[in-house]
XYZ file of N, CA and C in Angstrom:
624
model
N -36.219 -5.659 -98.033
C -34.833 -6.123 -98.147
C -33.901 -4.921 -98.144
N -32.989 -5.064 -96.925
C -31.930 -3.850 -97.028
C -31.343 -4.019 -98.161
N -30.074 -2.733 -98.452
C -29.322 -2.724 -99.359
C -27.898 -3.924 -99.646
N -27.442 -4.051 -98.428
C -26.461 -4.918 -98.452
C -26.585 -5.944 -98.385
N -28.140 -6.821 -98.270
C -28.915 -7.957 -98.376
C -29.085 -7.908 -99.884
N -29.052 -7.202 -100.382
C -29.942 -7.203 -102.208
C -28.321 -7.136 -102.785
N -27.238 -6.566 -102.397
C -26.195 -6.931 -103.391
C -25.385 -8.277 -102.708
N -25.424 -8.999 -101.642
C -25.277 -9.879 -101.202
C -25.749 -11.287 -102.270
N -26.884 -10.822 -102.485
C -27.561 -11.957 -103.471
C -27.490 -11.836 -104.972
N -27.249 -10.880 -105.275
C -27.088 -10.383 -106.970
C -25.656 -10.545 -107.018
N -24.812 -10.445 -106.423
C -23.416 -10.431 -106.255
C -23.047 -12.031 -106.720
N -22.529 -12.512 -108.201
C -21.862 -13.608 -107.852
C -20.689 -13.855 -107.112
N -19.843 -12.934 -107.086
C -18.481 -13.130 -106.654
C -18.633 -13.125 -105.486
N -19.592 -13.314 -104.757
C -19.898 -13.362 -103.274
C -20.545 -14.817 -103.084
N -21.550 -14.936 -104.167
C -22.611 -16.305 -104.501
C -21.676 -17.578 -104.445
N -20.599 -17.478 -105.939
C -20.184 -18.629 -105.807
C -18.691 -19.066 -105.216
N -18.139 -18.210 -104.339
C -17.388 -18.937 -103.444
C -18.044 -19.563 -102.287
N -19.291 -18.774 -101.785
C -20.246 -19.785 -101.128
C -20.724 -20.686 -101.346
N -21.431 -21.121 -102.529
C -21.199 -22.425 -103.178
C -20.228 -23.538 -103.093
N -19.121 -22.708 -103.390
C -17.894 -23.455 -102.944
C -17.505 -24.255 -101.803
N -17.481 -23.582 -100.861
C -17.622 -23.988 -100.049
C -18.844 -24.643 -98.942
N -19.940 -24.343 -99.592
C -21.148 -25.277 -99.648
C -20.555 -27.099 -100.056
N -20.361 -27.142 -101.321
C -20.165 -28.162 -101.801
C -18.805 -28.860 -100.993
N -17.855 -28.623 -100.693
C -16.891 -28.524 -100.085
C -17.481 -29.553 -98.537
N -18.222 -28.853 -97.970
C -18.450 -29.422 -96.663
C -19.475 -30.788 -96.937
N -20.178 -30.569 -98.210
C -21.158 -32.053 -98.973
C -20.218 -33.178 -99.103
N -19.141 -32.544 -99.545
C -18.278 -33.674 -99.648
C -17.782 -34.247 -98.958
N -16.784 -33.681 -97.790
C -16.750 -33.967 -96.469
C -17.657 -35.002 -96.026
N -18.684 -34.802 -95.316
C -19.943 -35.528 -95.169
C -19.998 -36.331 -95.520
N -20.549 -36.793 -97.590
C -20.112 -38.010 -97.828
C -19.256 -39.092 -98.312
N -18.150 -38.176 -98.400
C -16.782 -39.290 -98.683
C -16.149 -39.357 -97.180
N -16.275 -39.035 -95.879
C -15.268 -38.917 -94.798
C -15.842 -40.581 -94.462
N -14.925 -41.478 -93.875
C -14.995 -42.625 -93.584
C -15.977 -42.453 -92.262
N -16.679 -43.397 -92.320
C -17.943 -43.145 -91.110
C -17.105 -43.398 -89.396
N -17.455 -42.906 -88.205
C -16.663 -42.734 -87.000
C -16.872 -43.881 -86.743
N -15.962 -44.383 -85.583
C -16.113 -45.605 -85.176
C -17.525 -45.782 -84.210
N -17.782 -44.841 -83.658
C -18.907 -44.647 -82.779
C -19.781 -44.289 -83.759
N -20.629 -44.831 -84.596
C -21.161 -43.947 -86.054
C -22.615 -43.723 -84.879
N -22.486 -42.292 -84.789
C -23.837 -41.572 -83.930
C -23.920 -40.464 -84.353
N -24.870 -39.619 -84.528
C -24.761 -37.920 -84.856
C -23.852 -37.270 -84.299
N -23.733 -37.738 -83.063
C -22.884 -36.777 -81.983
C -21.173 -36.944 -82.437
N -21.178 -37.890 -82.752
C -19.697 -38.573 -83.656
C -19.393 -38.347 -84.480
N -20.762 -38.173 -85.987
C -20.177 -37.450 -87.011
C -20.341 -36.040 -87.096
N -20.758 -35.527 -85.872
C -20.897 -33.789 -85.987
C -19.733 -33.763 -85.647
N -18.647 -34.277 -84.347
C -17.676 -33.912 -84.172
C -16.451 -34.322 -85.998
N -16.789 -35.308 -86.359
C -16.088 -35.637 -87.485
C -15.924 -34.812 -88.545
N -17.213 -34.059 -88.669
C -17.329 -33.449 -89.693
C -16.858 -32.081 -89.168
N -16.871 -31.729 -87.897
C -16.088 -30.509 -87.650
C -14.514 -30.607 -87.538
N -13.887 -31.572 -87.190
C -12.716 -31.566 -87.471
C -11.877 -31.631 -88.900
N -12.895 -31.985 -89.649
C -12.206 -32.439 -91.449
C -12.518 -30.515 -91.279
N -13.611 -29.851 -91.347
C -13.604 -28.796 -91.754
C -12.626 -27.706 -91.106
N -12.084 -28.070 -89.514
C -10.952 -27.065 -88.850
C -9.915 -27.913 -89.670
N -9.405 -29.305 -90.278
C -8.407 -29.246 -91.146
C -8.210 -28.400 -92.511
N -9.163 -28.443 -92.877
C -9.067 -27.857 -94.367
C -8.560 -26.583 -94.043
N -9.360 -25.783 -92.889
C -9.406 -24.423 -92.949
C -8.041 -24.277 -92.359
N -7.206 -25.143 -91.502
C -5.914 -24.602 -91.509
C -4.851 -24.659 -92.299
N -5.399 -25.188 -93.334
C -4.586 -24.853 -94.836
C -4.499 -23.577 -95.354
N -4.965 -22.826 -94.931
C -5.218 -21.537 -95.274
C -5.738 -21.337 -96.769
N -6.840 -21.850 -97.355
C -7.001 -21.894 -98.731
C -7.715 -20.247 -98.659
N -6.985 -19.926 -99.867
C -7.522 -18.274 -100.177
C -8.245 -18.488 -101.206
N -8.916 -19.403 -102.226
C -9.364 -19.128 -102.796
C -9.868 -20.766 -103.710
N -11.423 -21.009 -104.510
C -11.877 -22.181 -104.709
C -10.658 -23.095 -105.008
N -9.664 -23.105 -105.399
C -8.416 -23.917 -106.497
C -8.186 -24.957 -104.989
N -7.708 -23.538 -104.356
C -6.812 -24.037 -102.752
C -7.978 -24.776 -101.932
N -8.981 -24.559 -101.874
C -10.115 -24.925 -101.085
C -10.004 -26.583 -101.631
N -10.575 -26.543 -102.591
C -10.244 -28.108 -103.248
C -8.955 -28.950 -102.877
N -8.251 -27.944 -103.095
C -7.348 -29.508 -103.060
C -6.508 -29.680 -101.272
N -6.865 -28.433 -100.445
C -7.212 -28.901 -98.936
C -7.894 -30.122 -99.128
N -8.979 -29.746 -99.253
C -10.370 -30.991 -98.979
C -9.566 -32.327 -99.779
N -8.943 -32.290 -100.931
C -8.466 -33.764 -101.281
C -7.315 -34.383 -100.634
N -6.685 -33.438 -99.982
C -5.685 -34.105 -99.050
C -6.706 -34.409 -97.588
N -7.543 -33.451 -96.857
C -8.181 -34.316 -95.544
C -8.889 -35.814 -95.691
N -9.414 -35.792 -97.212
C -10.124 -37.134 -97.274
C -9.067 -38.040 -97.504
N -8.522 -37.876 -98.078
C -7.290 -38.942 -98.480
C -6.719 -39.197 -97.289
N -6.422 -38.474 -95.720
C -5.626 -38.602 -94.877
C -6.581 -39.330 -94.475
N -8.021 -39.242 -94.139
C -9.202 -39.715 -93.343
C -8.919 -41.195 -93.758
N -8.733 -41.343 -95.008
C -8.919 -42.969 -96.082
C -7.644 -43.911 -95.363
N -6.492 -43.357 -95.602
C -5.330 -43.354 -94.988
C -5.568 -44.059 -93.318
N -6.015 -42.954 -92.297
C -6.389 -43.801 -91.200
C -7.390 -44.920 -91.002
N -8.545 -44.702 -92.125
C -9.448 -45.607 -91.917
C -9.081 -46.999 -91.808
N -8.042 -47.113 -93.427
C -7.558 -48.553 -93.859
C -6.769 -49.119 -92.903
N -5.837 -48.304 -91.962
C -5.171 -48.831 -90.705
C -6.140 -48.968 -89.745
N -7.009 -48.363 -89.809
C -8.116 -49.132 -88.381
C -8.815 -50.573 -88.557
N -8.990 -50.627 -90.306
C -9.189 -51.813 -90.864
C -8.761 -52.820 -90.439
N -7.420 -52.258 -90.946
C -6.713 -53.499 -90.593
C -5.932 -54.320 -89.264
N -6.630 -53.328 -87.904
C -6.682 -53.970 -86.657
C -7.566 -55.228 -86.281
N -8.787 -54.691 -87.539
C -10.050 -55.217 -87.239
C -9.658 -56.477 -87.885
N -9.367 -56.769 -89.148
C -9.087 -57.785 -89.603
C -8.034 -58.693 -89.431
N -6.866 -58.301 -88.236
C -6.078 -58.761 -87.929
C -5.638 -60.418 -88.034
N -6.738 -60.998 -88.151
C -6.442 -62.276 -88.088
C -6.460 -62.954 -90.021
N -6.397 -62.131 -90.676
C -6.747 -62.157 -92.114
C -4.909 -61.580 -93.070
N -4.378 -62.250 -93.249
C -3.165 -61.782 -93.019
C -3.355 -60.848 -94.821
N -4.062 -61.762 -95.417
C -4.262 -61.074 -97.045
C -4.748 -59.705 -96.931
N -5.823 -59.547 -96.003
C -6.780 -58.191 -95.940
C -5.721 -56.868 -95.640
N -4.910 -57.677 -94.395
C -4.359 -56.479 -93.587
C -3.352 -56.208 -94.421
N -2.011 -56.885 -95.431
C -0.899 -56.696 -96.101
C -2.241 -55.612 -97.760
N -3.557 -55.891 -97.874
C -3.852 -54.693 -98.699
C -4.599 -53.435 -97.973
N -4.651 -53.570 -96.807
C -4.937 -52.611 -96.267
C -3.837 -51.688 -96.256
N -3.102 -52.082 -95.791
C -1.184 -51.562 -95.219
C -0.846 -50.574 -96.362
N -1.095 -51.506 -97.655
C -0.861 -51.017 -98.890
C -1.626 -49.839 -99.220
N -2.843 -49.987 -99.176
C -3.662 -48.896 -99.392
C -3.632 -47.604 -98.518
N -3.163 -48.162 -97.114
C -3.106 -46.889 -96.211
C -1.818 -45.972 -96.557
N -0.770 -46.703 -97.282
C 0.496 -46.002 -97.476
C 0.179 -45.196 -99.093
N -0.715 -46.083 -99.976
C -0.874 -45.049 -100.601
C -1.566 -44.026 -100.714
N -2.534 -43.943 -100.042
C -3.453 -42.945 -99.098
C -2.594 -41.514 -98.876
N -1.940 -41.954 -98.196
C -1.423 -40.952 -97.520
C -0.025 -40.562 -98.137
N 0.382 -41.131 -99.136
C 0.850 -40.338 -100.398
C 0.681 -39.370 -100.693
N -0.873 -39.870 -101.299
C -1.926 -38.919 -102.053
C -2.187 -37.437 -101.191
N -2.286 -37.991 -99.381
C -2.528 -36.745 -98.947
C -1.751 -35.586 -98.664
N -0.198 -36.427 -98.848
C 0.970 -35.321 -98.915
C 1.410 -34.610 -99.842
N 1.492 -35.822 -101.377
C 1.024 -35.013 -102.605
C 0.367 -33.813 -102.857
N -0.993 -33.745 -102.361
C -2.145 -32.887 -102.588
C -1.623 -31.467 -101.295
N -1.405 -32.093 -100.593
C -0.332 -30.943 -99.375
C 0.849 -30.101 -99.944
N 1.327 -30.622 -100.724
C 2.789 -29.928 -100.988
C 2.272 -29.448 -102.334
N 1.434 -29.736 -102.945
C 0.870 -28.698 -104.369
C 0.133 -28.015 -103.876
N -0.477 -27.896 -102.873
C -1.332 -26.845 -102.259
C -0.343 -25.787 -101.652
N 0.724 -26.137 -101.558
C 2.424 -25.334 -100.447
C 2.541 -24.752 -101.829
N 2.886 -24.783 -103.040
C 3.500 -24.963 -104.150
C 2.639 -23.631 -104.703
N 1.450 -23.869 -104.614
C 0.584 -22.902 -105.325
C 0.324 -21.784 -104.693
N 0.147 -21.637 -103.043
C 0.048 -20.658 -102.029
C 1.428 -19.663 -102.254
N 2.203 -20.066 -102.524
C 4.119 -19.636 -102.646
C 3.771 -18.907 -103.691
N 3.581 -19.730 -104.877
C 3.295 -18.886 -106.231
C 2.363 -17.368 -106.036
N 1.289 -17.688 -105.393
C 0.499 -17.020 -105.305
C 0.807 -15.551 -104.264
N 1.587 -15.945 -103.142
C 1.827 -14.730 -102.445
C 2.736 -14.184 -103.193
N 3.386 -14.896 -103.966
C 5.080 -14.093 -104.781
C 3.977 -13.097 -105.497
N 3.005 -13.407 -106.340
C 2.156 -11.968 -107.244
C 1.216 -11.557 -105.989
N 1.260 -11.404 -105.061
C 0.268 -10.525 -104.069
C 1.126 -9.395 -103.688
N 2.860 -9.709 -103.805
C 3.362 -8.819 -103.534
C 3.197 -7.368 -104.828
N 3.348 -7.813 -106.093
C 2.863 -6.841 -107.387
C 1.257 -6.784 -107.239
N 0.896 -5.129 -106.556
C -0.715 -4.444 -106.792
C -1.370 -5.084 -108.144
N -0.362 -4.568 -109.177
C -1.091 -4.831 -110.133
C -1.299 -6.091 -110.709
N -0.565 -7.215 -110.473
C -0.871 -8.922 -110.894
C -1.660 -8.730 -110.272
N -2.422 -8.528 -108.386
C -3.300 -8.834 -107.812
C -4.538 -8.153 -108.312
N -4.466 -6.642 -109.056
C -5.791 -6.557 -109.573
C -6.005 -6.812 -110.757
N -4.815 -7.723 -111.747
C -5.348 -8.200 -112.876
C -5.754 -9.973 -112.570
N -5.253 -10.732 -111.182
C -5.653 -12.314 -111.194
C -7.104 -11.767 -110.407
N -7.875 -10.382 -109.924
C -8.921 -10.430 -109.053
C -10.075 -10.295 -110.415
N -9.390 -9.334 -111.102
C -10.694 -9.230 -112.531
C -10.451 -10.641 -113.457
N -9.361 -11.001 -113.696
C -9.374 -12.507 -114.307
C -10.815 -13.325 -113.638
N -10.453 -13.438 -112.588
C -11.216 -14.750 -111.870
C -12.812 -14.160 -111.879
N -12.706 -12.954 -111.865
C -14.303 -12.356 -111.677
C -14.564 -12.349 -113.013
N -14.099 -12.135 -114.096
C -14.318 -12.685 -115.656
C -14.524 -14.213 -116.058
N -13.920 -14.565 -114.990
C -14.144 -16.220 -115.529
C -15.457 -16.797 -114.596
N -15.705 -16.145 -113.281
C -16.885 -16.128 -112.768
C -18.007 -16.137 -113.509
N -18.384 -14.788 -113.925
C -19.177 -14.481 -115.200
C -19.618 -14.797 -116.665
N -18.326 -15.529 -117.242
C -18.467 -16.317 -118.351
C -19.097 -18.040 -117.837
N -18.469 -18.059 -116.636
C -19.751 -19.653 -116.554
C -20.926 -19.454 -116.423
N -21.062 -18.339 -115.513
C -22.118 -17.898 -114.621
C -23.084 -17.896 -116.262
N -22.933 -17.235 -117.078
C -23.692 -16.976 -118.276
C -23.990 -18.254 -118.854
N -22.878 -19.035 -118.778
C -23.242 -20.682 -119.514
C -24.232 -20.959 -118.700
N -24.918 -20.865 -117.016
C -25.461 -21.403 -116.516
C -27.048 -20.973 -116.340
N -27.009 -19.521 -117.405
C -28.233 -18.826 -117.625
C -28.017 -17.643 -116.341
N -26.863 -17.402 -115.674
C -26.936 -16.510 -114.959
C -26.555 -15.282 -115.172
N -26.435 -13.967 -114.894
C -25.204 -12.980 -115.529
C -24.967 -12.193 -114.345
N -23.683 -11.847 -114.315
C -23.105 -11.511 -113.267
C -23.697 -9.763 -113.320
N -23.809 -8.737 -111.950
C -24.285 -8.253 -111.684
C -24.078 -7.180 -112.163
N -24.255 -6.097 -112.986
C -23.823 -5.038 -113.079
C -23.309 -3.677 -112.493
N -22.401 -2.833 -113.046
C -22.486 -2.244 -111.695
C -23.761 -1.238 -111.648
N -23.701 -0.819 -110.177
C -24.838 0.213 -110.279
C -25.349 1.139 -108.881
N -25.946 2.487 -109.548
C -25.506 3.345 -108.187
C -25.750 2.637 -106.787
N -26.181 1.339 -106.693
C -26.103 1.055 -105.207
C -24.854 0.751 -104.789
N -23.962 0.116 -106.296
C -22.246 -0.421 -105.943
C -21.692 0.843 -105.388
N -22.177 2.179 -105.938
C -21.401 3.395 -105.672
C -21.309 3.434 -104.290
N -22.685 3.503 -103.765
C -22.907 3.667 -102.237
C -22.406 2.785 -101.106
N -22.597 1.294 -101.819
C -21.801 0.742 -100.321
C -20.207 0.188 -101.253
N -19.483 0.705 -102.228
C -18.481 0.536 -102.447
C -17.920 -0.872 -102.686
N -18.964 -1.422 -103.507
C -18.914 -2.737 -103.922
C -17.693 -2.496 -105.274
N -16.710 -3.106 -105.302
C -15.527 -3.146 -105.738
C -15.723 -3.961 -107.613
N -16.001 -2.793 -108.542
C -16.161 -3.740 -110.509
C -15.733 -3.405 -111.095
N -14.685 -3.131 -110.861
C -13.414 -2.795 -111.944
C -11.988 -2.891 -111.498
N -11.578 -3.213 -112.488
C -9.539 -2.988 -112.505
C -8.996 -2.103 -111.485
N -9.552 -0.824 -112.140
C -9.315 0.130 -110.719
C -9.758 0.189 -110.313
N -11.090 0.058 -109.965
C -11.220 0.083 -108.365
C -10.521 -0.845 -107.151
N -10.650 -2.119 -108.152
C -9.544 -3.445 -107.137
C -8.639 -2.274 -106.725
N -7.786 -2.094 -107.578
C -6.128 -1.849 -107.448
C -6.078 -0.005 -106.516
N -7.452 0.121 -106.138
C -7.180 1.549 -105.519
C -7.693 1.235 -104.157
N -7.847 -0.732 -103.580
C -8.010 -0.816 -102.709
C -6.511 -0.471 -102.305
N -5.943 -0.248 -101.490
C -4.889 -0.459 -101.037
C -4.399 -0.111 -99.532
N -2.863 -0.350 -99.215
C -3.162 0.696 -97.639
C -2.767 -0.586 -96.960
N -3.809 -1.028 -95.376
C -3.316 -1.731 -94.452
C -3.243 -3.262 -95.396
N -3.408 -3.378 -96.123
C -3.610 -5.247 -96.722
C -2.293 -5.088 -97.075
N -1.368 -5.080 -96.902
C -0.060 -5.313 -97.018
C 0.125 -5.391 -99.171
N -0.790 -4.126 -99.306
C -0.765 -4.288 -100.934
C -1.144 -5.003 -102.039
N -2.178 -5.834 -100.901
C -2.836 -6.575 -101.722
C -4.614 -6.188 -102.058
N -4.909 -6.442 -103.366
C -5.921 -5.602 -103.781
C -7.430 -6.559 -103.532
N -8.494 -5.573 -103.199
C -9.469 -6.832 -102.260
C -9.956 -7.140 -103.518
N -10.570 -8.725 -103.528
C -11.510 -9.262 -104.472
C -12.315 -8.621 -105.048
N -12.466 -8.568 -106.673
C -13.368 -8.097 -106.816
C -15.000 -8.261 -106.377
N -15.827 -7.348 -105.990
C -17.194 -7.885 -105.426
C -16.977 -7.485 -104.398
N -15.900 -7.353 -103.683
C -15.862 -6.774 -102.194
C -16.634 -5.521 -101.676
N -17.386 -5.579 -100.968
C -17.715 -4.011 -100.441
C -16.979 -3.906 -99.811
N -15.819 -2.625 -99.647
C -14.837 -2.226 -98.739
C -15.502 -1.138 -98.378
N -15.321 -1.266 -96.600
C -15.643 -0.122 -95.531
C -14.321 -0.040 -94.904
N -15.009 1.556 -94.346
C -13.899 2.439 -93.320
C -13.574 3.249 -94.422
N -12.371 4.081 -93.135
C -12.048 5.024 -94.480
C -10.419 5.196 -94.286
N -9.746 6.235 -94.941
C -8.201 6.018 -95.008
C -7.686 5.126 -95.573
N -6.684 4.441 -94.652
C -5.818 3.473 -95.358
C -6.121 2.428 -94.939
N -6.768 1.988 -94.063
C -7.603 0.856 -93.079
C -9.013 0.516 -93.628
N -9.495 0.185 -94.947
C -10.741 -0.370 -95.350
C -10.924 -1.880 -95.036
N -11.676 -2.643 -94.645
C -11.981 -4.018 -94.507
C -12.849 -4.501 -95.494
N -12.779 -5.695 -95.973
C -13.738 -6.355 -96.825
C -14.821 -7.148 -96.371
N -16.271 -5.922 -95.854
C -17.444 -6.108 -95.289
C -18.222 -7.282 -96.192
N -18.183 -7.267 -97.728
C -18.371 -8.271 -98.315
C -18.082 -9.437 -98.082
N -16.954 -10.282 -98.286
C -16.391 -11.161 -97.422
C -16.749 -11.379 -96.307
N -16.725 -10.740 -95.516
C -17.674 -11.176 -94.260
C -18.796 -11.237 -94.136
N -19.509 -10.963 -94.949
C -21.459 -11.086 -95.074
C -21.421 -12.718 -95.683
N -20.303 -12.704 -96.739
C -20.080 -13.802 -97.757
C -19.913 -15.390 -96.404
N -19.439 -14.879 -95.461
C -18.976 -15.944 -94.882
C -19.744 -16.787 -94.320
């Protein structure tokens, strides 16, 4: 096992946003209303489109990831109940609670849209302050670690291999990412490569 394979896996802050988004696409899967053509070939395309919706929400992080995903299902629910109610057309009771349900559907999915707008806003306003961004990157990697421990796990220590590929466990180190990210400090757990002012977060991308 290479090196960047062995902190890949010891790494929670790499582990459980993958998780995350593991579970994320489970859900998808089984709450998305089944296609009208219900065939593999139908719900592979289904299930790839709920997932290019979510992802053009731009969720940066598990909070945002979630509540993408509760607005695509809710929109999915939303169209379903109007396809319903073509089907049942001749049922005048079915279709006046379908109608109903599709409008509140899609409430829900604009709701869950505009608190997801709401929280992204909040969130770039402290990306602009280095230092909120490397005190919400050690927050969240502290709160990582305190479940992670409820779950019998413990988050990774650092250690001379972090030195070598520049796996990112501390306050400062976050906050001495800096340079081309427009000042924003990389996640903690990140291995940042390159050198100068141009480092990328190679972590994150192994993570992906």
């Amino acid at each position: 096992m290479n090196g960047s394979n062995s902190a890949e896996q010891l790494d929670l802050s790499l582990l459980l946003p993958r998780s995350t988004f593991w579970q994320i696409v489970h859900d998808l899967q089984s709450s998305l209303p089944p296609p009208a053509d219900d065939t593999p070939e139908a719900r592979l395309h289904r299930d790839r489109a709920a997932i290019a919706d979510v992802a053009s929400m731009l969720p940066a992080n598990a909070d945002e990831a979630r509540i993408a995903t509760r607005s695509v299902l809710a929109d999915a629910q939303a169209t379903e109940c109007l396809r319903l109610a073509r089907v049942y057309a001749d049922d005048l009771s079915a279709v006046l609670k379908l109608n109903a349900q599709s409008v509140s559907m899609m409430r829900q999915a604009n709701a869950a849209r505009s608190l997801l707008a709401r929280l992204q806003a909040a969130r770039r306003k402290r990306e602009v302050s280095n230092d909120a961004c490397t005190q919400d990157a050690w927050t969240e990697r502290a709160a990582m670690g305190l479940m992670a421990d409820a779950m019998g796990e413990a988050m990774q220590s650092p250690s001379p291999a972090d030195a070598e590929l520049g796996v990112v466990t501390s306050p400062q180190q976050a906050g001495d990412w800096r340079g081309g990210a427009a000042g924003v400090a990389a996640p903690l757990g990140t291995a940042v490569t390159g050198t100068g002012d141009q480092p990328s977060a190679a972590g994150h991308q192994r993570a992906g």
